[in-house]
Amino acid sequence: MDRFLVTGGARLSGSVPIAGAKNSALKLMAAALLAPGRTVLSNVPRIQDCLTMVEVLQHLGADVAWEDDLTIDAGAVLSVEAPYELVSRMRASILVLGPLLARCGRARVAMPGGCNIGSRKIDLHVRGLEKMGARFSSEHGFLEGVAPRGLSGAIISLDFPSVGATENVMMAAVAARGTTVIENAAREPELSDLAEFLQEMGGRIDGVGTPTIEIEGTGDFHPVRHSVIPDRIEAGTFAIATCATGGQVVLERARGDHMDLVLAKLTELGADAVATEAGVAVGLEDRPRAVDFVTLPYPGFPTDLQPQMMALLSVAEGTSIVTENVFESRFMFVDELNRMGADIRTEGHHAVIRGVDHLSAAPVRALDIRAGAAMVIAALCADGVTAVEDMYHVDRGYQDFEAKLLSLGAEVRRERQLTPALW
Ligand code: UD1
């Protein structure tokens, strides 16, 4: 159980390399199950969640080697079961459901756990795959799907543009008989990366990036090499941290075109945020101004940057109103921020943030990946030394977080918490 000790006050400056996108790499790794042979992925972030997905793939019988690149040999898929121990560590493990059903006609996946940010159901995944001919039952904490006669194309209209459901259906549909149409599909850049990967492998997909995706099933997949797109959420986190400390940072390789609304919001609160060929340059000299924002599926403002933005707005000039539309319990970290002197009141899925002129260090906890990043951002601009407990949440999603912050001039130190011996 590591904790972070953060001494507030240092302005972040310099440049920081942005890693590959967690939310893309995990899906590409699952999709590699479709192609017998060696898939090679580069720019996979070295984070705990990707290690968990390696374990999931190994459990299914794939050979995985991770040096500079990640090589997945899914020649022999021997098992169709993703166990609770792995799925409870990382909800994205359920993304093997679509590929396993497509390749083996069967999948047994433990019901997911993952970040505690709302009920996070999987009904849309299940209903989509059922429309394609799969049958599901659940017993003893496992969801079991079978498709004895294979999967067939169908028209699937999602109630909500769920990222995971769109991806699971898309991975199943590329190998199904006939044409699948996903209506009200998600449009996240990570989903476009997955579609590109599937197309390189032999899949036929149209309309990615729009609400209607059309997929022509085919049976012939070959393994390919693919590089993961840069992580827009890591880039956004460093951009917000830079603004919170009145700093100036270049986010190397960040894709400005994946961050339009985030950069627009940072500009609105007074920052200079410019996309260049090398990445994105962000700087803020004065105190941020209050801004309102609502989280929405892409291209809306990402829910995965809501906690970090709330930390920044807690020291803004004026009152901001934030509306969370994607996850129902994503304000749980607000009590932690308030313990540092923030003035935030929540009512349902709205939060009112009255900007205070400073935050003060207090012991706080990282409640999930992004809430943990938000606490570190608050600590970077607080008076004194803040201890952020439970950093393992943050390690699930950020590669070399400590080293990157140190290289930008932050005063941070990781402390290993040893469990007291019981004698
Ligand atoms: C992905 C991202 C996560 C991000 C989220 C929204 C990964 C590994 N995770 O999560 O970081 O915050 O997109 O951008 O890529 N829902 C249902 N039924 C379902 C599926 C979803 O009701 O079957 C609901 C969820 O409870 C949630 C909303 O839809 O309220 C959005 O979830 P979804 O887009 O599926 O997020 P994930 O794919 O789980």
Short mmCIF file of C-alpha atoms in Angstrom, two decimals, residues 45-365:
data_model
loop_
_atom_site.label_atom_id
_atom_site.label_comp_id
_atom_site.label_asym_id
_atom_site.label_seq_id
_atom_site.Cartn_x
_atom_site.Cartn_y
_atom_site.Cartn_z
CA PRO A 45 1.58 1.72 -21.22
CA ARG A 46 3.44 -0.06 -18.40
CA ILE A 47 0.68 0.16 -15.86
CA GLN A 48 -1.00 -2.29 -13.53
CA ASP A 49 -4.17 -2.64 -15.63
CA CYS A 50 -2.18 -3.78 -18.67
CA LEU A 51 -0.34 -6.31 -16.49
CA THR A 52 -3.72 -7.60 -15.32
CA MET A 53 -4.83 -7.99 -18.95
CA VAL A 54 -1.60 -9.91 -19.64
CA GLU A 55 -2.61 -12.28 -16.83
CA VAL A 56 -6.12 -12.64 -18.29
CA LEU A 57 -4.69 -13.53 -21.72
CA GLN A 58 -2.21 -15.99 -20.20
CA HIS A 59 -5.02 -17.59 -18.22
CA LEU A 60 -6.87 -18.09 -21.51
CA GLY A 61 -3.85 -19.87 -22.96
CA ALA A 62 -2.14 -17.11 -24.98
CA ASP A 63 1.65 -16.76 -24.88
CA VAL A 64 2.52 -13.20 -23.92
CA ALA A 65 5.96 -11.56 -23.88
CA TRP A 66 6.51 -7.92 -22.91
CA GLU A 67 9.83 -6.35 -23.75
CA ASP A 68 9.74 -3.01 -25.61
CA ASP A 69 6.72 -4.26 -27.53
CA LEU A 70 4.00 -6.53 -26.25
CA THR A 71 3.73 -9.77 -28.21
CA ILE A 72 0.58 -11.87 -27.90
CA ASP A 73 0.50 -15.29 -29.48
CA ALA A 74 -3.10 -16.39 -29.45
CA GLY A 75 -2.43 -19.49 -31.56
CA ALA A 76 -4.00 -21.77 -28.99
CA VAL A 77 -6.82 -20.44 -26.87
CA LEU A 78 -7.21 -23.22 -24.35
CA SER A 79 -9.58 -21.81 -21.79
CA VAL A 80 -12.68 -19.61 -22.15
CA GLU A 81 -12.83 -18.54 -18.52
CA ALA A 82 -11.77 -15.20 -17.03
CA PRO A 83 -11.63 -15.82 -13.25
CA TYR A 84 -13.00 -13.57 -10.50
CA GLU A 85 -9.55 -12.86 -9.08
CA LEU A 86 -8.62 -11.04 -12.32
CA VAL A 87 -11.97 -9.55 -13.33
CA SER A 88 -12.51 -8.11 -9.83
CA ARG A 89 -9.15 -6.31 -10.15
CA MET A 90 -10.09 -4.82 -13.48
CA ARG A 91 -13.50 -4.49 -15.01
CA ALA A 92 -12.13 -4.18 -18.55
CA SER A 93 -11.44 -7.95 -18.37
CA ILE A 94 -15.03 -8.38 -19.62
CA LEU A 95 -13.79 -7.19 -23.00
CA VAL A 96 -12.69 -10.76 -23.71
CA LEU A 97 -16.37 -11.74 -23.89
CA GLY A 98 -16.90 -10.69 -27.53
CA PRO A 99 -13.62 -12.14 -28.91
CA LEU A 100 -14.05 -15.46 -27.04
CA LEU A 101 -17.64 -15.91 -28.20
CA ALA A 102 -16.55 -15.14 -31.74
CA ARG A 103 -13.53 -17.45 -31.74
CA CYS A 104 -14.59 -20.30 -29.42
CA GLY A 105 -18.40 -20.04 -29.35
CA ARG A 106 -18.26 -19.91 -25.55
CA ALA A 107 -17.11 -17.57 -22.77
CA ARG A 108 -17.30 -17.67 -18.98
CA VAL A 109 -16.45 -14.37 -17.36
CA ALA A 110 -16.71 -13.49 -13.66
CA MET A 111 -19.04 -10.59 -12.95
CA PRO A 112 -16.85 -7.45 -12.87
CA GLY A 113 -15.61 -5.21 -10.08
CA GLY A 114 -13.24 -2.34 -10.97
CA CYS A 115 -13.41 1.33 -10.05
CA ASN A 116 -16.10 2.15 -7.57
CA ILE A 117 -17.77 4.91 -9.58
CA GLY A 118 -21.35 3.78 -9.98
CA SER A 119 -23.31 0.63 -10.65
CA ARG A 120 -21.57 0.02 -14.02
CA LYS A 121 -23.87 -2.61 -15.40
CA ILE A 122 -23.06 -4.88 -18.36
CA ASP A 123 -26.63 -5.31 -19.63
CA LEU A 124 -25.88 -3.49 -22.90
CA HIS A 125 -22.97 -5.84 -23.65
CA VAL A 126 -25.18 -8.87 -22.98
CA ARG A 127 -28.23 -7.60 -24.92
CA GLY A 128 -26.08 -6.73 -27.93
CA LEU A 129 -24.43 -10.15 -28.04
CA GLU A 130 -27.80 -11.87 -27.47
CA LYS A 131 -29.15 -10.14 -30.57
CA MET A 132 -26.31 -11.77 -32.47
CA GLY A 133 -27.38 -15.22 -31.31
CA ALA A 134 -25.47 -15.72 -28.04
CA ARG A 135 -27.34 -17.11 -25.02
CA PHE A 136 -26.35 -16.09 -21.50
CA SER A 137 -26.85 -17.50 -18.05
CA SER A 138 -25.35 -16.43 -14.75
CA GLU A 139 -24.50 -18.62 -11.81
CA HIS A 140 -22.05 -18.56 -8.91
CA GLY A 141 -20.86 -15.07 -9.86
CA PHE A 142 -20.04 -16.03 -13.45
CA LEU A 143 -21.66 -14.89 -16.65
CA GLU A 144 -21.62 -17.69 -19.19
CA GLY A 145 -22.28 -17.10 -22.86
CA VAL A 146 -22.65 -19.70 -25.58
CA ALA A 147 -23.13 -19.40 -29.32
CA PRO A 148 -23.30 -23.05 -30.47
CA ARG A 149 -24.36 -22.07 -34.00
CA GLY A 150 -21.96 -19.12 -34.18
CA LEU A 151 -22.86 -15.44 -34.16
CA SER A 152 -24.94 -13.71 -36.84
CA GLY A 153 -25.11 -10.06 -37.83
CA ALA A 154 -27.91 -7.97 -36.29
CA ILE A 155 -29.11 -4.40 -35.84
CA ILE A 156 -28.16 -3.37 -32.32
CA SER A 157 -29.44 -0.11 -30.95
CA LEU A 158 -27.69 0.85 -27.71
CA ASP A 159 -29.74 2.69 -25.04
CA PHE A 160 -26.58 4.64 -24.17
CA PRO A 161 -23.39 5.00 -26.24
CA SER A 162 -21.46 2.69 -23.91
CA VAL A 163 -17.78 2.42 -24.83
CA GLY A 164 -17.38 -1.15 -23.57
CA ALA A 165 -20.62 -2.44 -25.10
CA THR A 166 -19.77 -0.92 -28.50
CA GLU A 167 -16.33 -2.54 -28.34
CA ASN A 168 -17.54 -5.98 -27.25
CA VAL A 169 -20.17 -6.04 -29.98
CA MET A 170 -17.72 -4.75 -32.59
CA MET A 171 -15.15 -7.46 -31.73
CA ALA A 172 -17.83 -10.14 -31.98
CA ALA A 173 -19.36 -8.70 -35.15
CA VAL A 174 -16.16 -8.68 -37.21
CA ALA A 175 -16.20 -12.49 -37.00
CA ALA A 176 -19.99 -13.03 -37.23
CA ARG A 177 -21.98 -14.21 -40.26
CA GLY A 178 -23.46 -11.22 -42.12
CA THR A 179 -23.75 -7.54 -41.36
CA THR A 180 -24.07 -5.92 -37.94
CA VAL A 181 -25.19 -2.33 -37.45
CA ILE A 182 -24.53 -0.65 -34.09
CA GLU A 183 -26.78 2.37 -33.60
CA ASN A 184 -26.05 5.00 -30.93
CA ALA A 185 -22.48 3.70 -30.88
CA ALA A 186 -19.74 5.29 -28.77
CA ARG A 187 -17.32 7.56 -30.65
CA GLU A 188 -14.28 7.63 -28.32
CA PRO A 189 -10.85 7.83 -30.04
CA GLU A 190 -9.84 4.56 -28.31
CA LEU A 191 -12.72 2.84 -30.07
CA SER A 192 -11.48 4.21 -33.41
CA ASP A 193 -8.03 2.79 -32.57
CA LEU A 194 -9.61 -0.61 -31.93
CA ALA A 195 -11.54 -0.43 -35.22
CA GLU A 196 -8.36 0.45 -37.11
CA PHE A 197 -6.60 -2.53 -35.51
CA LEU A 198 -9.47 -4.88 -36.41
CA GLN A 199 -9.42 -3.57 -39.99
CA GLU A 200 -5.67 -4.19 -40.23
CA MET A 201 -6.38 -7.77 -39.05
CA GLY A 202 -8.91 -8.26 -41.84
CA GLY A 203 -12.16 -6.89 -40.34
CA ARG A 204 -14.54 -4.79 -42.41
CA ILE A 205 -15.87 -1.78 -40.48
CA ASP A 206 -17.53 1.44 -41.64
CA GLY A 207 -18.77 4.55 -39.85
CA VAL A 208 -16.41 4.53 -36.87
CA GLY A 209 -16.43 7.96 -35.22
CA THR A 210 -20.12 8.38 -36.09
CA PRO A 211 -23.11 7.09 -34.09
CA THR A 212 -23.75 4.31 -36.64
CA ILE A 213 -21.13 1.63 -37.19
CA GLU A 214 -21.58 -1.02 -39.87
CA ILE A 215 -19.57 -4.23 -39.66
CA GLU A 216 -19.34 -6.91 -42.32
CA GLY A 217 -18.44 -10.25 -40.73
CA THR A 218 -15.51 -12.24 -42.04
CA GLY A 219 -13.77 -15.39 -40.85
CA ASP A 220 -10.23 -14.60 -41.81
CA PHE A 221 -8.00 -12.76 -39.33
CA HIS A 222 -4.25 -12.45 -39.40
CA PRO A 223 -2.07 -11.05 -36.63
CA VAL A 224 -0.61 -7.56 -37.18
CA ARG A 225 1.67 -4.92 -35.64
CA HIS A 226 -0.04 -1.87 -34.23
CA SER A 227 0.94 1.16 -32.17
CA VAL A 228 -1.41 2.36 -29.42
CA ILE A 229 -2.65 5.98 -29.66
CA PRO A 230 -1.48 8.48 -26.99
CA ASP A 231 -3.50 8.66 -23.78
CA ARG A 232 -5.73 11.75 -23.90
CA ILE A 233 -6.68 11.27 -20.24
CA GLU A 234 -3.07 11.17 -19.04
CA ALA A 235 -2.38 14.23 -21.21
CA GLY A 236 -5.45 15.99 -19.78
CA THR A 237 -4.38 15.13 -16.22
CA PHE A 238 -0.93 16.71 -16.74
CA ALA A 239 -2.50 19.71 -18.50
CA ILE A 240 -4.80 20.31 -15.52
CA ALA A 241 -1.96 19.76 -13.01
CA THR A 242 0.10 22.33 -14.93
CA CYS A 243 -2.72 24.87 -14.69
CA ALA A 244 -3.22 24.15 -10.97
CA THR A 245 0.41 25.07 -10.27
CA GLY A 246 0.59 28.11 -12.57
CA GLY A 247 3.10 26.23 -14.71
CA GLN A 248 4.06 25.76 -18.36
CA VAL A 249 4.41 22.26 -19.83
CA VAL A 250 4.64 20.56 -23.23
CA LEU A 251 2.73 17.25 -23.39
CA GLU A 252 4.87 15.36 -25.90
CA ARG A 253 2.92 13.29 -28.47
CA ALA A 254 -0.47 14.28 -27.00
CA ARG A 255 -3.14 14.41 -29.72
CA GLY A 256 -4.77 17.83 -29.55
CA ASP A 257 -7.46 16.61 -31.97
CA HIS A 258 -8.60 14.10 -29.30
CA MET A 259 -8.79 16.82 -26.65
CA ASP A 260 -10.75 19.63 -28.32
CA LEU A 261 -13.23 20.29 -25.54
CA VAL A 262 -10.67 19.85 -22.76
CA LEU A 263 -8.37 22.40 -24.38
CA ALA A 264 -11.33 24.73 -24.98
CA LYS A 265 -12.30 24.54 -21.29
CA LEU A 266 -8.72 25.20 -20.17
CA THR A 267 -8.62 28.20 -22.50
CA GLU A 268 -11.93 29.42 -21.06
CA LEU A 269 -10.49 29.36 -17.54
CA GLY A 270 -7.55 31.47 -18.67
CA ALA A 271 -4.88 29.01 -19.84
CA ASP A 272 -2.92 28.98 -23.08
CA ALA A 273 -3.54 25.53 -24.52
CA VAL A 274 -2.23 24.97 -28.03
CA ALA A 275 -1.99 21.80 -30.09
CA THR A 276 1.24 21.58 -32.09
CA GLU A 277 2.76 18.85 -34.23
CA ALA A 278 4.93 17.66 -31.33
CA GLY A 279 2.05 17.55 -28.85
CA VAL A 280 0.15 20.06 -26.76
CA ALA A 281 1.59 23.10 -24.95
CA VAL A 282 -0.25 24.28 -21.85
CA GLY A 283 0.42 27.18 -19.49
CA LEU A 284 -1.44 29.32 -16.99
CA GLU A 285 0.05 32.28 -15.14
CA ASP A 286 -2.87 33.69 -13.20
CA ARG A 287 -5.44 32.17 -10.93
CA PRO A 288 -7.93 30.12 -13.00
CA ARG A 289 -11.38 31.59 -13.64
CA ALA A 290 -14.47 29.54 -12.75
CA VAL A 291 -16.02 27.60 -15.65
CA ASP A 292 -19.04 25.31 -15.89
CA PHE A 293 -18.91 21.97 -17.67
CA VAL A 294 -20.92 18.80 -18.17
CA THR A 295 -19.47 15.36 -18.78
CA LEU A 296 -20.77 13.50 -21.82
CA PRO A 297 -19.72 10.64 -24.09
CA TYR A 298 -17.05 11.71 -26.63
CA PRO A 299 -16.79 14.31 -28.15
CA GLY A 300 -18.19 15.75 -24.89
CA PHE A 301 -16.03 16.53 -21.87
CA PRO A 302 -14.61 13.20 -20.59
CA THR A 303 -15.88 11.90 -17.26
CA ASP A 304 -12.34 10.57 -16.68
CA LEU A 305 -11.10 14.16 -16.33
CA GLN A 306 -13.96 15.40 -14.16
CA PRO A 307 -12.29 14.83 -10.74
CA GLN A 308 -9.00 16.44 -11.86
CA MET A 309 -10.89 19.46 -13.27
CA MET A 310 -12.88 19.77 -10.02
CA ALA A 311 -9.59 19.90 -8.08
CA LEU A 312 -8.42 22.76 -10.32
CA LEU A 313 -11.72 24.64 -10.11
CA SER A 314 -11.69 24.42 -6.32
CA VAL A 315 -9.02 27.17 -6.36
CA ALA A 316 -10.61 29.20 -9.20
CA GLU A 317 -11.90 32.74 -8.97
CA GLY A 318 -15.69 32.43 -8.75
CA THR A 319 -18.24 29.62 -8.67
CA SER A 320 -18.31 26.70 -11.13
CA ILE A 321 -21.11 24.24 -11.76
CA VAL A 322 -20.24 20.73 -12.87
CA THR A 323 -22.74 18.14 -14.09
CA GLU A 324 -21.73 14.46 -14.23
CA ASN A 325 -23.80 12.58 -16.80
CA VAL A 326 -21.89 9.33 -17.27
CA PHE A 327 -21.30 7.70 -13.86
CA GLU A 328 -23.72 8.12 -10.99
CA SER A 329 -21.26 7.95 -8.07
CA ARG A 330 -18.41 9.94 -9.46
CA PHE A 331 -18.52 12.68 -6.80
CA MET A 332 -17.44 10.44 -3.94
CA PHE A 333 -13.99 12.02 -3.82
CA VAL A 334 -15.50 15.46 -3.11
CA ASP A 335 -15.38 14.86 0.67
CA GLU A 336 -11.64 14.28 0.35
CA LEU A 337 -11.18 17.57 -1.53
CA ASN A 338 -13.30 19.39 1.04
CA ARG A 339 -11.01 18.07 3.78
CA MET A 340 -8.26 20.08 2.08
CA GLY A 341 -10.35 23.24 2.32
CA ALA A 342 -12.28 23.08 -0.98
CA ASP A 343 -15.87 24.38 -0.87
CA ILE A 344 -17.87 21.92 -2.99
CA ARG A 345 -21.49 20.98 -2.51
CA THR A 346 -23.11 18.19 -4.50
CA GLU A 347 -26.77 17.61 -5.23
CA GLY A 348 -27.48 14.48 -7.29
CA HIS A 349 -25.31 14.67 -10.36
CA HIS A 350 -24.54 18.39 -9.98
CA ALA A 351 -21.68 19.96 -8.04
CA VAL A 352 -21.31 23.61 -7.07
CA ILE A 353 -17.68 24.62 -6.53
CA ARG A 354 -17.06 27.92 -4.78
CA GLY A 355 -13.42 28.73 -5.52
CA VAL A 356 -11.23 29.25 -2.43
CA ASP A 357 -7.93 31.13 -2.52
CA HIS A 358 -5.90 28.20 -1.28
CA LEU A 359 -6.11 24.54 -0.26
CA SER A 360 -4.30 23.17 2.76
CA ALA A 361 -2.53 19.84 3.13
CA ALA A 362 -4.40 17.03 4.87
CA PRO A 363 -4.18 13.25 4.83
CA VAL A 364 -6.44 12.07 1.98
CA ARG A 365 -7.19 8.89 0.05
#
